[in-house]
Amino acid sequence: MATPLLILHAGNDPLIPPTQACRLRDVREKMGRRVYQVALTREGEPWTLPLTKDRACLRPTGFGPLGEDHLILFPDLHHAVIPTMEALVERFVLAWLR
């Protein structure tokens, strides 16, 4: 069984553009993995505004099974880790350990 990958990315990160996360997604898809893609607000709610500039590489699909790859983009976040990200990591890791 392939190990799932969780990618959390800040859409306004001045050091690492969202296109890097999308390139990693592309590699995983070429490996035959399905990568679920989600855009969220800082509060963890679905992002409803258009994805622009480098953020437009994301193709939102919604969440899938937690045992599958996920790319989660926070479009308005700068280079930071927020409680919503920490909660998502905990949720995914607990699911993987079951």
XYZ file of N, CA, C and O in Angstrom:
392
model
N 0.851 -1.182 0.000
C 0.000 0.000 0.000
C 0.894 1.242 0.000
O 1.897 1.306 0.694
N 0.531 2.238 -0.767
C 1.291 3.486 -0.841
C 0.925 4.378 0.346
O -0.229 4.448 0.757
N 1.915 5.038 0.863
C 1.699 5.961 1.979
C 1.032 7.225 1.464
O 1.482 7.813 0.482
N -0.047 7.680 2.138
C -0.713 8.908 1.690
C 0.142 10.130 1.994
O 0.981 10.124 2.895
N -0.092 11.168 1.223
C 0.636 12.418 1.383
C -0.363 13.534 1.659
O -1.356 13.668 0.940
N -0.105 14.303 2.684
C -0.915 15.471 3.019
C -0.059 16.704 2.764
O 1.000 16.879 3.363
N -0.522 17.547 1.850
C 0.195 18.780 1.505
C -0.659 19.945 1.964
O -1.783 20.124 1.507
N -0.144 20.740 2.881
C -0.817 21.956 3.344
C -0.006 23.130 2.829
O 1.213 23.182 3.028
N -0.681 24.064 2.172
C 0.074 25.148 1.546
C -0.608 26.500 1.740
O -1.830 26.599 1.621
N 0.212 27.512 2.007
C -0.269 28.888 2.131
C -0.225 29.553 0.761
O 0.826 29.593 0.117
N -1.351 30.059 0.314
C -1.471 30.616 -1.023
C -0.714 31.904 -1.260
O -0.423 32.258 -2.402
N -0.388 32.635 -0.202
C 0.363 33.896 -0.334
C 1.768 33.778 0.239
O 2.366 34.781 0.619
N 2.274 32.574 0.306
C 3.611 32.359 0.859
C 4.639 33.025 -0.060
O 4.744 32.671 -1.236
N 5.412 33.998 0.450
C 6.384 34.683 -0.394
C 7.632 33.838 -0.672
O 8.407 34.156 -1.564
N 7.811 32.742 0.057
C 8.994 31.902 -0.106
C 8.739 30.683 -0.993
O 9.617 30.252 -1.726
N 7.540 30.120 -0.886
C 7.217 28.891 -1.610
C 5.894 29.101 -2.335
O 4.830 29.102 -1.722
N 5.915 29.277 -3.649
C 4.674 29.538 -4.373
C 3.776 28.299 -4.421
O 4.268 27.167 -4.376
N 2.472 28.506 -4.521
C 1.540 27.375 -4.603
C 1.833 26.444 -5.779
O 1.495 25.264 -5.728
N 2.466 26.950 -6.813
C 2.767 26.102 -7.962
C 3.689 24.940 -7.589
O 3.639 23.890 -8.220
N 4.501 25.113 -6.535
C 5.347 24.003 -6.089
C 4.495 22.867 -5.549
O 4.754 21.696 -5.824
N 3.470 23.201 -4.782
C 2.557 22.175 -4.269
C 1.814 21.506 -5.417
O 1.595 20.291 -5.409
N 1.431 22.293 -6.408
C 0.731 21.725 -7.567
C 1.652 20.817 -8.383
O 1.200 19.797 -8.909
N 2.920 21.149 -8.452
C 3.859 20.263 -9.155
C 4.017 18.938 -8.411
O 4.091 17.871 -9.033
N 4.041 18.992 -7.086
C 4.099 17.761 -6.294
C 2.831 16.940 -6.517
O 2.891 15.720 -6.676
N 1.685 17.613 -6.568
C 0.421 16.935 -6.884
C 0.522 16.230 -8.235
O 0.128 15.075 -8.381
N 1.070 16.933 -9.225
C 1.192 16.364 -10.562
C 2.043 15.099 -10.561
O 1.724 14.116 -11.243
N 3.127 15.107 -9.800
C 3.998 13.927 -9.703
C 3.235 12.770 -9.081
O 3.297 11.635 -9.580
N 2.504 13.047 -8.023
C 1.722 11.983 -7.367
C 0.672 11.418 -8.322
O 0.453 10.206 -8.370
N 0.026 12.295 -9.087
C -0.976 11.819 -10.040
C -0.331 10.961 -11.136
O -0.899 9.940 -11.539
N 0.864 11.330 -11.578
C 1.563 10.530 -12.580
C 1.948 9.160 -12.032
O 2.100 8.201 -12.786
N 2.085 9.070 -10.704
C 2.368 7.790 -10.045
C 1.104 6.936 -9.936
O 1.165 5.800 -9.466
N -0.034 7.504 -10.321
C -1.289 6.770 -10.238
C -2.107 7.062 -8.996
O -3.124 6.424 -8.751
N -1.649 8.012 -8.207
C -2.370 8.387 -6.986
C -3.460 9.392 -7.312
O -3.276 10.255 -8.163
N -4.570 9.312 -6.640
C -5.590 10.353 -6.731
C -5.264 11.376 -5.649
O -4.999 11.012 -4.504
N -5.265 12.642 -6.019
C -4.972 13.714 -5.063
C -6.222 14.577 -4.935
O -6.623 15.258 -5.877
N -6.843 14.516 -3.775
C -8.000 15.364 -3.502
C -7.493 16.762 -3.194
O -6.476 16.933 -2.511
N -8.214 17.773 -3.696
C -7.746 19.152 -3.574
C -8.837 20.011 -2.955
O -9.993 19.961 -3.388
N -8.423 20.788 -1.967
C -9.362 21.596 -1.205
C -8.754 22.978 -0.966
O -7.565 23.098 -0.690
N -9.577 24.013 -1.056
C -9.172 25.368 -0.672
C -10.010 25.756 0.541
O -11.239 25.613 0.534
N -9.335 26.214 1.591
C -10.007 26.556 2.841
C -9.644 27.958 3.317
O -8.552 28.461 3.031
N -10.548 28.540 4.080
C -10.248 29.787 4.781
C -9.383 29.457 5.991
O -9.217 28.287 6.354
N -8.891 30.470 6.642
C -8.085 30.267 7.857
C -8.879 29.558 8.952
O -8.313 28.903 9.813
N -10.194 29.695 8.904
C -11.062 29.067 9.903
C -11.434 27.634 9.533
O -12.142 26.958 10.270
N -10.989 27.181 8.368
C -11.275 25.821 7.940
C -12.562 25.668 7.153
O -12.992 24.551 6.875
N -13.151 26.766 6.748
C -14.372 26.726 5.935
C -13.997 26.673 4.457
O -12.922 27.141 4.067
N -14.874 26.149 3.611
C -14.570 26.122 2.176
C -14.334 27.529 1.621
O -15.065 28.462 1.942
N -13.323 27.667 0.814
C -12.988 28.918 0.149
C -13.979 29.105 -0.988
O -14.157 28.213 -1.822
N -14.647 30.257 -1.046
C -15.673 30.473 -2.061
C -15.284 31.515 -3.106
O -15.992 31.660 -4.102
N -14.199 32.208 -2.901
C -13.752 33.208 -3.864
C -12.949 32.537 -4.979
O -12.460 31.421 -4.810
N -12.792 33.219 -6.108
C -11.978 32.641 -7.181
C -10.528 32.453 -6.741
O -10.008 33.227 -5.935
N -9.902 31.419 -7.262
C -8.473 31.211 -7.041
C -7.744 31.911 -8.182
O -7.982 31.615 -9.352
N -6.889 32.857 -7.829
C -6.218 33.680 -8.828
C -4.707 33.484 -8.768
O -4.168 32.926 -7.818
N -4.046 33.981 -9.788
C -2.583 33.946 -9.903
C -2.075 32.518 -9.716
O -2.663 31.582 -10.251
N -1.000 32.338 -8.959
C -0.423 31.001 -8.763
C -1.387 30.046 -8.071
O -1.263 28.836 -8.207
N -2.331 30.584 -7.324
C -3.293 29.743 -6.603
C -4.251 29.024 -7.555
O -4.877 28.030 -7.195
N -4.368 29.522 -8.774
C -5.297 28.946 -9.751
C -4.864 27.557 -10.228
O -5.635 26.885 -10.924
N -3.677 27.108 -9.858
C -3.256 25.756 -10.245
C -4.048 24.688 -9.495
O -4.102 23.535 -9.929
N -4.656 25.054 -8.383
C -5.465 24.106 -7.621
C -6.759 23.814 -8.370
O -7.398 24.714 -8.899
N -7.132 22.530 -8.393
C -8.389 22.101 -9.013
C -9.258 21.503 -7.918
O -9.229 20.288 -7.682
N -10.026 22.334 -7.207
C -10.778 21.834 -6.043
C -11.702 20.668 -6.377
O -12.456 20.708 -7.345
N -11.596 19.634 -5.561
C -12.425 18.442 -5.697
C -13.233 18.183 -4.433
O -14.165 17.399 -4.449
N -12.807 18.786 -3.324
C -13.377 18.451 -2.020
C -12.545 17.359 -1.372
O -11.659 16.770 -1.988
N -12.838 17.107 -0.108
C -12.112 16.075 0.629
C -12.489 14.698 0.122
O -13.618 14.459 -0.299
N -11.542 13.806 0.198
C -11.780 12.410 -0.110
C -11.490 11.575 1.121
O -11.352 12.115 2.228
N -11.347 10.277 0.958
C -10.987 9.421 2.091
C -9.653 9.880 2.683
O -8.731 10.226 1.954
N -9.562 9.866 3.993
C -8.359 10.383 4.647
C -7.123 9.534 4.359
O -6.007 9.987 4.561
N -7.304 8.336 3.847
C -6.181 7.491 3.475
C -5.637 7.773 2.087
O -4.741 7.083 1.621
N -6.171 8.789 1.437
C -5.714 9.183 0.099
C -4.939 10.496 0.191
O -5.019 11.215 1.182
N -4.204 10.820 -0.870
C -3.445 12.073 -0.925
C -4.394 13.273 -0.922
O -5.461 13.229 -1.539
N -3.969 14.335 -0.251
C -4.721 15.593 -0.225
C -3.770 16.775 -0.373
O -2.694 16.788 0.237
N -4.190 17.726 -1.158
C -3.529 19.031 -1.258
C -4.532 20.049 -0.740
O -5.611 20.212 -1.311
N -4.193 20.698 0.361
C -5.089 21.672 0.979
C -4.416 23.038 0.935
O -3.335 23.233 1.486
N -5.072 23.955 0.257
C -4.545 25.306 0.051
C -5.324 26.302 0.902
O -6.553 26.249 0.964
N -4.601 27.186 1.550
C -5.182 28.314 2.287
C -4.838 29.563 1.472
O -3.765 30.146 1.643
N -5.705 29.966 0.536
C -5.371 30.995 -0.450
C -4.910 32.333 0.112
O -4.089 32.995 -0.511
N -5.430 32.753 1.261
C -5.082 34.083 1.773
C -4.034 34.053 2.880
O -3.773 35.059 3.517
N -3.397 32.912 3.089
C -2.432 32.766 4.173
C -1.019 33.031 3.674
O -0.638 32.608 2.584
N -0.240 33.722 4.496
C 1.176 33.942 4.205
C 1.982 32.803 4.812
O 1.417 31.831 5.288
N 3.270 32.893 4.846
C 4.168 31.854 5.347
C 3.926 31.664 6.843
O 4.548 32.329 7.669
N 3.001 30.767 7.182
C 2.631 30.578 8.582
C 1.958 29.223 8.766
O 1.477 28.619 7.809
N 1.946 28.783 10.010
C 1.163 27.617 10.413
C 0.084 28.134 11.345
O 0.349 28.935 12.248
N -1.142 27.676 11.124
C -2.278 28.149 11.916
C -2.963 26.957 12.589
O -2.760 25.804 12.174
N -3.769 27.213 13.622
C -4.446 26.113 14.322
C -5.276 25.207 13.403
O -5.338 23.998 13.636
N -5.870 25.768 12.380
C -6.646 24.935 11.451
C -5.756 23.895 10.782
O -6.143 22.741 10.623
N -4.546 24.286 10.415
C -3.600 23.335 9.813
C -3.230 22.242 10.818
O -3.202 21.061 10.477
N -2.950 22.652 12.038
C -2.572 21.682 13.070
C -3.695 20.678 13.309
O -3.452 19.475 13.456
N -4.929 21.147 13.313
C -6.082 20.261 13.509
C -6.221 19.277 12.343
O -6.547 18.100 12.549
N -5.969 19.751 11.122
C -6.044 18.861 9.963
C -4.967 17.783 10.034
O -5.227 16.616 9.758
N -3.753 18.166 10.392
C -2.674 17.187 10.520
C -3.065 16.128 11.547
O -2.932 14.922 11.294
N -3.571 16.556 12.679
C -3.972 15.604 13.717
C -5.070 14.668 13.203
O -5.009 13.453 13.407
N -6.041 15.224 12.515
C -7.156 14.421 11.977
C -6.644 13.364 11.001
O -7.044 12.197 11.063
N -5.760 13.767 10.105
C -5.250 12.823 9.114
C -4.358 11.768 9.755
O -4.478 10.582 9.457
N -3.450 12.174 10.626
C -2.540 11.222 11.243
C -3.319 10.201 12.072
O -3.038 8.989 12.012
N -4.305 10.641 12.825
C -5.117 9.694 13.602
C -5.834 8.707 12.685
O -5.923 7.510 12.995
N -6.321 9.169 11.560
C -6.978 8.262 10.614
C -5.975 7.264 10.039
O -6.304 6.090 9.855
N -4.756 7.721 9.753
C -3.747 6.837 9.184
C -3.308 5.765 10.180
O -2.912 4.676 9.788
N -3.363 6.083 11.461
C -2.906 5.141 12.487
C -3.954 4.090 12.839
O -3.634 3.132 13.534
N -5.147 4.247 12.355
C -6.206 3.250 12.664
C -5.985 1.982 11.915
O -5.489 1.839 10.900
